[in-house]
PDB file of C-alpha atoms in Angstrom:
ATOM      1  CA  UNK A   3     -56.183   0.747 -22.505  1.00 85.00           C
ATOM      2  CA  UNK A   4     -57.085  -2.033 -24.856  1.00 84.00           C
ATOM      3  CA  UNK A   5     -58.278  -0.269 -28.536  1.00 92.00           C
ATOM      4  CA  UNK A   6     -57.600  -0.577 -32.298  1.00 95.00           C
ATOM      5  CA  UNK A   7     -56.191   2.581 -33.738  1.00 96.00           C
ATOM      6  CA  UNK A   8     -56.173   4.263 -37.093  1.00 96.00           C
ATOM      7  CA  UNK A   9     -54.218   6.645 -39.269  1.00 97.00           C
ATOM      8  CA  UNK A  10     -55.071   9.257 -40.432  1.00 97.00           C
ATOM      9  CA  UNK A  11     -58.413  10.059 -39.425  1.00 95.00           C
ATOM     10  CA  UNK A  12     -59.232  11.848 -42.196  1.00 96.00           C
ATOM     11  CA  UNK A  13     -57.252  11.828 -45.490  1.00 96.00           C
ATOM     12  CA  UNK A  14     -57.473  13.784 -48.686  1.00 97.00           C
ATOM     13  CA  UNK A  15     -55.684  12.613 -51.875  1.00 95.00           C
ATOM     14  CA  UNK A  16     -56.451  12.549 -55.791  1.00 96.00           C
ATOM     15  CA  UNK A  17     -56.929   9.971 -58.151  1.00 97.00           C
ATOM     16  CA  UNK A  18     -53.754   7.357 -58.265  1.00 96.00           C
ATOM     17  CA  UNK A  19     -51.607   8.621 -55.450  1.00 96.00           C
ATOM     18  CA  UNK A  20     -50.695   5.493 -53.643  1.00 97.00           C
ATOM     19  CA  UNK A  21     -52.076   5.803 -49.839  1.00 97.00           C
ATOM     20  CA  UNK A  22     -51.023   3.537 -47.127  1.00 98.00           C
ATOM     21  CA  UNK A  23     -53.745   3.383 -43.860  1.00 98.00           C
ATOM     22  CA  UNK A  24     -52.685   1.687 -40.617  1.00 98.00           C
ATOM     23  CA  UNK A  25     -53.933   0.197 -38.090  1.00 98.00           C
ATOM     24  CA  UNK A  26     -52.827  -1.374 -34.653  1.00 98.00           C
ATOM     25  CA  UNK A  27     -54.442  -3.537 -32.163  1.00 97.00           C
ATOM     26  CA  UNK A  28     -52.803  -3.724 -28.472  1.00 96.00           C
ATOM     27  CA  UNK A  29     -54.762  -6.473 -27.819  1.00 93.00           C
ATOM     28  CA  UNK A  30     -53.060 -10.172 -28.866  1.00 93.00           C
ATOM     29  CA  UNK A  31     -55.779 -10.815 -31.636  1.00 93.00           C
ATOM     30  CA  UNK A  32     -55.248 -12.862 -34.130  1.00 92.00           C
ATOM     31  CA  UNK A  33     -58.276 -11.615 -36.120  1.00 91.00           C
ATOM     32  CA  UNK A  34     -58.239  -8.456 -37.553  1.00 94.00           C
ATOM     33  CA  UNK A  35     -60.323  -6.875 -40.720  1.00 94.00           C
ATOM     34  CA  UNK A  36     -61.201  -3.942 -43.128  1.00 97.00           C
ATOM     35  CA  UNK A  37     -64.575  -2.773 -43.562  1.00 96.00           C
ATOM     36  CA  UNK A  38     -65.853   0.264 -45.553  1.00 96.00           C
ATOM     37  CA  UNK A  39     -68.978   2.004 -44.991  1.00 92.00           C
ATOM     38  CA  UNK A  40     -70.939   3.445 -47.138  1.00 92.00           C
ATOM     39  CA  UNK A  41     -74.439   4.988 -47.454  1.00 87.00           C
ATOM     40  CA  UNK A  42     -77.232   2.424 -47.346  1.00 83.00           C
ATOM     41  CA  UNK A  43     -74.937  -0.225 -47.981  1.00 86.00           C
ATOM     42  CA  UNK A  44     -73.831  -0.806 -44.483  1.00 86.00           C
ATOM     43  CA  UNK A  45     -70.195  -2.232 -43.654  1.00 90.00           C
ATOM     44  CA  UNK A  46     -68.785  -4.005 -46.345  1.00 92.00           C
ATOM     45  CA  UNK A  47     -65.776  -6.432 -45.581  1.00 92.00           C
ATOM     46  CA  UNK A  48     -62.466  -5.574 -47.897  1.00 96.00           C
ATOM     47  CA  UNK A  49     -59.820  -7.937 -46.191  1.00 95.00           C
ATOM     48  CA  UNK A  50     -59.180  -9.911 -43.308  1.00 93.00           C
ATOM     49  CA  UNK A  51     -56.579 -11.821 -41.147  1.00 94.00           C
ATOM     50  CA  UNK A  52     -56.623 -14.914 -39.741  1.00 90.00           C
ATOM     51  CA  UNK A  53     -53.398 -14.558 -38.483  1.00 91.00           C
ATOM     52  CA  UNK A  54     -49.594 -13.434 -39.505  1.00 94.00           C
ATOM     53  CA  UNK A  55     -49.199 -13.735 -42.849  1.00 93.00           C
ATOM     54  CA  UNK A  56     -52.661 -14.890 -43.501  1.00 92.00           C
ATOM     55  CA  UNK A  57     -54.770 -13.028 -45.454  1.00 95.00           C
ATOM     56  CA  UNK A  58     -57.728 -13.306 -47.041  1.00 93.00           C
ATOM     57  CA  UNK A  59     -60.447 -11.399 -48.995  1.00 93.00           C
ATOM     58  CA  UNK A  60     -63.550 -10.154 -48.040  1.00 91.00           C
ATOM     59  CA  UNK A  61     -66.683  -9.471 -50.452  1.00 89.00           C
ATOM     60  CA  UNK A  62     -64.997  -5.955 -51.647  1.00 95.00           C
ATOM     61  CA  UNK A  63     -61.304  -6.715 -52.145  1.00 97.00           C
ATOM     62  CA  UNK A  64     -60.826  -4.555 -55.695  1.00 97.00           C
ATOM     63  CA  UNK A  65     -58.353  -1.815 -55.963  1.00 97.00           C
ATOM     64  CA  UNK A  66     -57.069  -2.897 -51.980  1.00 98.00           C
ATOM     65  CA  UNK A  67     -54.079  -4.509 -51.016  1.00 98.00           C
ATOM     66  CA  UNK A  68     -53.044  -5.506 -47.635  1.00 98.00           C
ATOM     67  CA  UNK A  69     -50.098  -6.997 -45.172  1.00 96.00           C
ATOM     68  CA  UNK A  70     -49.899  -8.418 -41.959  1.00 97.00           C
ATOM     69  CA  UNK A  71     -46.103  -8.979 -41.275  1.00 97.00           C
ATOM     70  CA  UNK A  72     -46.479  -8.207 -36.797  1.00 96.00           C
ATOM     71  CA  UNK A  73     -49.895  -9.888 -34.978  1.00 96.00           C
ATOM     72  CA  UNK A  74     -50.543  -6.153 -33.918  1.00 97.00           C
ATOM     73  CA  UNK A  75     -50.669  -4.319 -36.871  1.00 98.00           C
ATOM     74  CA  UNK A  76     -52.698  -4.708 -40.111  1.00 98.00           C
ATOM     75  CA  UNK A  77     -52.741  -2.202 -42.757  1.00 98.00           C
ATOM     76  CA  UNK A  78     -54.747  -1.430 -46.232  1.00 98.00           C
ATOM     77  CA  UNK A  79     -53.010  -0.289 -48.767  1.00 98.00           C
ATOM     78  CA  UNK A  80     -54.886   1.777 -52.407  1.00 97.00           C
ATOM     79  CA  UNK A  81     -52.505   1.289 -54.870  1.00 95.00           C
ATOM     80  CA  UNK A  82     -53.910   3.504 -57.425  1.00 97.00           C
ATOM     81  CA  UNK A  83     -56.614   5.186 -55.359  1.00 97.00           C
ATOM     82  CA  UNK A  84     -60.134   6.115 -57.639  1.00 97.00           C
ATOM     83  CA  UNK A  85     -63.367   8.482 -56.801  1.00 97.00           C
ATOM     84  CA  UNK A  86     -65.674   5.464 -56.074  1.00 96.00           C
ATOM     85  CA  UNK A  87     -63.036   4.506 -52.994  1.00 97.00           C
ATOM     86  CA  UNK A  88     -64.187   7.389 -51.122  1.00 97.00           C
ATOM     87  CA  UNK A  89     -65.869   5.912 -48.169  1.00 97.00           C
ATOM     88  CA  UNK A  90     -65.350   5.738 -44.526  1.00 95.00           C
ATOM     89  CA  UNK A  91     -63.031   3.315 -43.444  1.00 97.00           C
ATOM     90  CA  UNK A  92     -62.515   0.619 -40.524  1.00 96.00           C
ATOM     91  CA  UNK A  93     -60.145  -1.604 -39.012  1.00 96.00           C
ATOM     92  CA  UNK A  94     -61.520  -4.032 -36.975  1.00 94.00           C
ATOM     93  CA  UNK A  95     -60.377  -7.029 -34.671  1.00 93.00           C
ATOM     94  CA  UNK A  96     -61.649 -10.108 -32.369  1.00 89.00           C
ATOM     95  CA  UNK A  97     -59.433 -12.950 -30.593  1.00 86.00           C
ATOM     96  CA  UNK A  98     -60.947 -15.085 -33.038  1.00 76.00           C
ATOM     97  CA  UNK A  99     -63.282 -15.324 -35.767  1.00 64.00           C
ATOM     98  CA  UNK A 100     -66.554 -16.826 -34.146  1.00 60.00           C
ATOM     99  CA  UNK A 101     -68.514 -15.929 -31.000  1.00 58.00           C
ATOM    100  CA  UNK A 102     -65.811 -13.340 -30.159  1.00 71.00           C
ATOM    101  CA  UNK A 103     -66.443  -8.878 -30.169  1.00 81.00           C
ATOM    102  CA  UNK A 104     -64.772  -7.585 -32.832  1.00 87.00           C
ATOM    103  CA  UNK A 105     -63.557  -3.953 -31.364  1.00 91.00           C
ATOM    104  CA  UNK A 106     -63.481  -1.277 -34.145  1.00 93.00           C
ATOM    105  CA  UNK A 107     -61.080   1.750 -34.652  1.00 94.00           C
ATOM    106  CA  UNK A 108     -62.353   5.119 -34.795  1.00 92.00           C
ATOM    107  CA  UNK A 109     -62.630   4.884 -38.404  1.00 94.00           C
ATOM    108  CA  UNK A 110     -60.906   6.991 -41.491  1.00 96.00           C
ATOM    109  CA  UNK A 111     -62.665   8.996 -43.817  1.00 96.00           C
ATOM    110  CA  UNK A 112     -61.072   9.551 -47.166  1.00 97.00           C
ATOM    111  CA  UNK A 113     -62.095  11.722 -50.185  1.00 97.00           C
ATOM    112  CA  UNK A 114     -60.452  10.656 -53.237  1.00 97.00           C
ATOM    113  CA  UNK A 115     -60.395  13.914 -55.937  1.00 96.00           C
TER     114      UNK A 115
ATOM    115  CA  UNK B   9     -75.259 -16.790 -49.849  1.00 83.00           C
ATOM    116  CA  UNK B  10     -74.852 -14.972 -47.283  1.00 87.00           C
ATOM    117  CA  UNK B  11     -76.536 -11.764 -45.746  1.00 90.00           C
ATOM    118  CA  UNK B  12     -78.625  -9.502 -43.290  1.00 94.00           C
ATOM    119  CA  UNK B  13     -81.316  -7.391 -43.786  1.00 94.00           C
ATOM    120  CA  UNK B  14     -82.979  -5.085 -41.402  1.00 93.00           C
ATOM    121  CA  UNK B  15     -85.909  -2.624 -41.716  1.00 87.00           C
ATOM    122  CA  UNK B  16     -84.895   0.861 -43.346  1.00 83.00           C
ATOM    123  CA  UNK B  17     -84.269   3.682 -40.581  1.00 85.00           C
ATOM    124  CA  UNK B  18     -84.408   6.367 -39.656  1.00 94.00           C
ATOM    125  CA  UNK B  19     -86.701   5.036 -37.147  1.00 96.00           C
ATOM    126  CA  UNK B  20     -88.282   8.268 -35.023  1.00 97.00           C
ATOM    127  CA  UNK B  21     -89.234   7.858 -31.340  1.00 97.00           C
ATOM    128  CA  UNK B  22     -90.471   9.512 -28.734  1.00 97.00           C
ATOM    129  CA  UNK B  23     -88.718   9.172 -25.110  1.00 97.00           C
ATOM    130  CA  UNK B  24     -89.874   5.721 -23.353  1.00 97.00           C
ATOM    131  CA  UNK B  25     -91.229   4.148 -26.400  1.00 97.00           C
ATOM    132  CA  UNK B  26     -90.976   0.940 -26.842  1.00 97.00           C
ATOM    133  CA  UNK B  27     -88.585   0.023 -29.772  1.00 97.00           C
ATOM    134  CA  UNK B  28     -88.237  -2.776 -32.180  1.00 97.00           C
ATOM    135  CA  UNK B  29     -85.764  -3.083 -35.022  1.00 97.00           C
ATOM    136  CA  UNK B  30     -86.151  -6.328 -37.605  1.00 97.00           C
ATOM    137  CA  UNK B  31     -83.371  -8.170 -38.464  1.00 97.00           C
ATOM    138  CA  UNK B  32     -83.212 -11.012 -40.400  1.00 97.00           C
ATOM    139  CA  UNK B  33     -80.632 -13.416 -41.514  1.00 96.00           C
ATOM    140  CA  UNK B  34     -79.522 -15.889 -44.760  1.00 95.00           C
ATOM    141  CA  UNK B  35     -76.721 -18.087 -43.937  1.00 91.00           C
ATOM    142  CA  UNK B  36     -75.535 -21.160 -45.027  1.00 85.00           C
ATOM    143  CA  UNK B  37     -74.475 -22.932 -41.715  1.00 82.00           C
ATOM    144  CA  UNK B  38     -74.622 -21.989 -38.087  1.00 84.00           C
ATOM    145  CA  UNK B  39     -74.248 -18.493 -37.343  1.00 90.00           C
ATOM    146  CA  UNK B  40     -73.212 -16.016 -34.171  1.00 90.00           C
ATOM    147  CA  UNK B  41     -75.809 -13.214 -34.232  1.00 93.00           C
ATOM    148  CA  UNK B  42     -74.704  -9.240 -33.090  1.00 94.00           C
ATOM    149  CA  UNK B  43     -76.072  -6.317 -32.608  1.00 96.00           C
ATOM    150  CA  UNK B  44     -73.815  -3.479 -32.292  1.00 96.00           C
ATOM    151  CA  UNK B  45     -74.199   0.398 -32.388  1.00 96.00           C
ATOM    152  CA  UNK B  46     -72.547   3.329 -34.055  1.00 93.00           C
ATOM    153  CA  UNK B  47     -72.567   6.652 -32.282  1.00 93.00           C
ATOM    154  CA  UNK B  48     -72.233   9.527 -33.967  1.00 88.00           C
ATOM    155  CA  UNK B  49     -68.576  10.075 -35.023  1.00 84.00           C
ATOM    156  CA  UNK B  50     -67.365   6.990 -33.538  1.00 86.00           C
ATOM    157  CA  UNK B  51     -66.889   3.301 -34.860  1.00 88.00           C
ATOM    158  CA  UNK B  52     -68.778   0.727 -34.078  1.00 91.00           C
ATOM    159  CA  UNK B  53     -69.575  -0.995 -30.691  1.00 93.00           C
ATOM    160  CA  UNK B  54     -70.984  -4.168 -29.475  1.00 93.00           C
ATOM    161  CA  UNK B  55     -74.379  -4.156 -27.926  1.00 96.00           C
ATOM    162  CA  UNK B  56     -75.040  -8.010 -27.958  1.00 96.00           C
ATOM    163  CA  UNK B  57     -74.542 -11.192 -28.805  1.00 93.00           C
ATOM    164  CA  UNK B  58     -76.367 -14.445 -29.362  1.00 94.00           C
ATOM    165  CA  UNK B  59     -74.332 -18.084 -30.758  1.00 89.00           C
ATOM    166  CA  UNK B  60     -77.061 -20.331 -30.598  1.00 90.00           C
ATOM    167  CA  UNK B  61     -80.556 -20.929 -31.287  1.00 92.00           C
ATOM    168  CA  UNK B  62     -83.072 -20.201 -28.391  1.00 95.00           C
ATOM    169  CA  UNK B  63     -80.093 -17.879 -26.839  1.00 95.00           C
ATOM    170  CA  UNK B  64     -81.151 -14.331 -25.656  1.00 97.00           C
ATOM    171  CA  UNK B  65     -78.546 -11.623 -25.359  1.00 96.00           C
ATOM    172  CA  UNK B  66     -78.966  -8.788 -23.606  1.00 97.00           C
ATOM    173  CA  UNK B  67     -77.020  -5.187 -22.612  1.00 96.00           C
ATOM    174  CA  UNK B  68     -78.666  -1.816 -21.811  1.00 95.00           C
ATOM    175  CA  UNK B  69     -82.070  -2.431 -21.609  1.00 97.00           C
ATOM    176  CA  UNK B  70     -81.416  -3.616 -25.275  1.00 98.00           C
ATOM    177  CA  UNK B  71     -82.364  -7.977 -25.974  1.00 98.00           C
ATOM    178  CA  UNK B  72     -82.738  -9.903 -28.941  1.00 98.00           C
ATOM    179  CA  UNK B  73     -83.605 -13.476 -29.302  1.00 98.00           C
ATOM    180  CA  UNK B  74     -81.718 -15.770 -32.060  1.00 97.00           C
ATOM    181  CA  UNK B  75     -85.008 -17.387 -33.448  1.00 96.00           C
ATOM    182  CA  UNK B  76     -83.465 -20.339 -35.664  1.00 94.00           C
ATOM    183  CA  UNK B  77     -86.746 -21.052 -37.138  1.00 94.00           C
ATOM    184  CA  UNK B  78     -87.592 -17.567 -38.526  1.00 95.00           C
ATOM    185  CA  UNK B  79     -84.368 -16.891 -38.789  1.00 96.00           C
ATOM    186  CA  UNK B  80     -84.610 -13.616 -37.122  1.00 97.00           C
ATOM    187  CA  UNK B  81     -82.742 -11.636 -34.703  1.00 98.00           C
ATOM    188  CA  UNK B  82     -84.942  -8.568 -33.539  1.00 98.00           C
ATOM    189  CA  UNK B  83     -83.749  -5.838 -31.374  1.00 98.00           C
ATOM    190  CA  UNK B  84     -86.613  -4.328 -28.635  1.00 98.00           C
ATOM    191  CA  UNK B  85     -86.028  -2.310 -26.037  1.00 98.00           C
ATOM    192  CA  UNK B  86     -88.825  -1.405 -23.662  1.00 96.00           C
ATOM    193  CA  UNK B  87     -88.485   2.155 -23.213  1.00 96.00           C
ATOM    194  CA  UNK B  88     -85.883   4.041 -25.239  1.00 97.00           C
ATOM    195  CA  UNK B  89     -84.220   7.393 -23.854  1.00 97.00           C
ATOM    196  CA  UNK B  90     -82.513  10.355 -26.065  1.00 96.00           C
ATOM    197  CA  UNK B  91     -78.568   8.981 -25.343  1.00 95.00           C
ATOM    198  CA  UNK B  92     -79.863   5.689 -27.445  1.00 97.00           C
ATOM    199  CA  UNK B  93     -79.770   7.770 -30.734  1.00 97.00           C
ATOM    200  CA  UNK B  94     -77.768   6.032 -32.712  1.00 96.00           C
ATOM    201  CA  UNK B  95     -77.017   3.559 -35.937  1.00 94.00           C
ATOM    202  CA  UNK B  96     -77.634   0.228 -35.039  1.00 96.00           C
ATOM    203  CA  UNK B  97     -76.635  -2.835 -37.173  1.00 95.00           C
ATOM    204  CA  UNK B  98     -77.317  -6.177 -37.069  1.00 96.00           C
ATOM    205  CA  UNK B  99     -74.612  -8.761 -38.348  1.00 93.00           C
ATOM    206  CA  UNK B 100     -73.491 -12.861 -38.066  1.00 91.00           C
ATOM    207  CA  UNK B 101     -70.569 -14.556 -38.193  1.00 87.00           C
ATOM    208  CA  UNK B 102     -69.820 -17.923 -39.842  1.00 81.00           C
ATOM    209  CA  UNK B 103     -66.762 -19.938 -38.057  1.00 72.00           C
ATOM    210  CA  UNK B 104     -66.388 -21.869 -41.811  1.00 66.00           C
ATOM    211  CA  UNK B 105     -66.848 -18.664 -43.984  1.00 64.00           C
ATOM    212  CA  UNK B 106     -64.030 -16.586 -41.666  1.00 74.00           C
ATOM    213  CA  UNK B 107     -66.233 -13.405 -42.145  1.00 81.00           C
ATOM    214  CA  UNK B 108     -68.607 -11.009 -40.219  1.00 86.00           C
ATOM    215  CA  UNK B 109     -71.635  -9.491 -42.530  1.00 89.00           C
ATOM    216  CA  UNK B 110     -73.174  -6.573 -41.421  1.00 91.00           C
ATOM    217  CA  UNK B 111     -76.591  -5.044 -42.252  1.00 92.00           C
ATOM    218  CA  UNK B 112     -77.088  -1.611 -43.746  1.00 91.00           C
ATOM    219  CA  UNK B 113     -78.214  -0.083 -40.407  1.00 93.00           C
ATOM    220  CA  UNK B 114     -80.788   1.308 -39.119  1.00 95.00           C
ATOM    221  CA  UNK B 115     -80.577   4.642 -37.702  1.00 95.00           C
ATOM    222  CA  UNK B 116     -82.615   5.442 -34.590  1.00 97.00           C
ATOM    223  CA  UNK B 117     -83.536   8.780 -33.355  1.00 97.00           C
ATOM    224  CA  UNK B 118     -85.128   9.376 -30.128  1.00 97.00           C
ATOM    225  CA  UNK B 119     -86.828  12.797 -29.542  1.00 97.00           C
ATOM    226  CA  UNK B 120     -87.312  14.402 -25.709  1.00 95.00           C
TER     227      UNK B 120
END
């Protein structure tokens, strides 16, 4: 079954604790992206890939980091996690940038304390 | 820049209303146009799609038109039923910006 998945689904950490979240695509894209949503503010882009080892930002790249060593996997990395990264988080990816479905994970909702 | 705003939600219906959310678009270039909706504890899906001007897409009962000159992308339905509750966002791609942007949503409920 072709699907982007996530992990965890739900996290709970405090402020600073380095948190890694992954996600995996089984479907050859070379586009992939992180999005957080948040109330009224809709999906924000944090990150995105072009392709291995290309990365770029999005419009809400502070306090994220991320990697994309394998075509299938591409995950988002909080350094030093803070309280205003709370949000509800998804991975996202399309064959290609333009005209193309992205398909979404399930998403992953973390609480930062 | 660029960006997409639609109307503020929640947006209350009765079953078989007809149903129109507004969406409209800034962008700087030529853009792909998508709807796609969020069911409750799920991500995100695609209803439809649109890449050029004139172009009507359509899924579901759901169609919107990509209207270059107002620069609008609109979402109707003709009669909507309780399973369409849902969070529906509009959003464009640029091919030269490498990026999808995504209205804040517009949550619909639909009421038996």
């Amino acid at each position: 079954e072709a699907q982007v998945t996530q992990n965890p689904r739900y996290l709970i950490t405090v402020t600073g604790k380095k948190l890694t979240v992954t996600c995996s695509q089984n479907m050859n894209h070379e586009y992939m992206s992180w999005y957080r949503q948040d109330p009224g503010l809709g999906l924000r882009q944090i990150y995105y890939s072009m392709n291995v080892e290309v990365t770029d930002k999005g419009d809400v790249p502070e306090g994220y980091k991320v990697s994309r060593k394998e075509k299938r996997n591409f995950p988002l990395i909080l350094e030093s996690p803070s309280p205003n990264q709370t949000s509800l988080y998804f991975c996202a990816s399309s064959l290609r940038i333009t005209n193309h479905e992205q398909f979404f994970g399930p998403g992953t909702r973390l609480t930062v304390l | 820049g660029n960006s997409v705003t639609q109307m503020e939600g929640p947006v209350t219906l009765s079953e078989e209303a007809f149903l129109t959310i507004n969406c409209t678009y800034t962008a700087t270039g030529y853009p792909s146009l998508f709807w796609y909706v969020q069911y409750p504890g799920e991500g995100l899906q695609l209803l439809l799609k649109a890449t050029k001007a004139d172009d009507k897409g359509s899924n579901k009962g759901f169609e919107a038109t990509y209207r270059k000159e107002t620069t609008s992308f609109h979402l109707e339905k003709g009669s909507v039923q309780v399973s369409d509750s849902a969070v529906y966002f509009c959003a464009l791609s640029l091919y030269n910006f490498n990026k999808f942007y995504f209205g804040s949503g517009t949550k619909l409920n639909v009421k038996p």
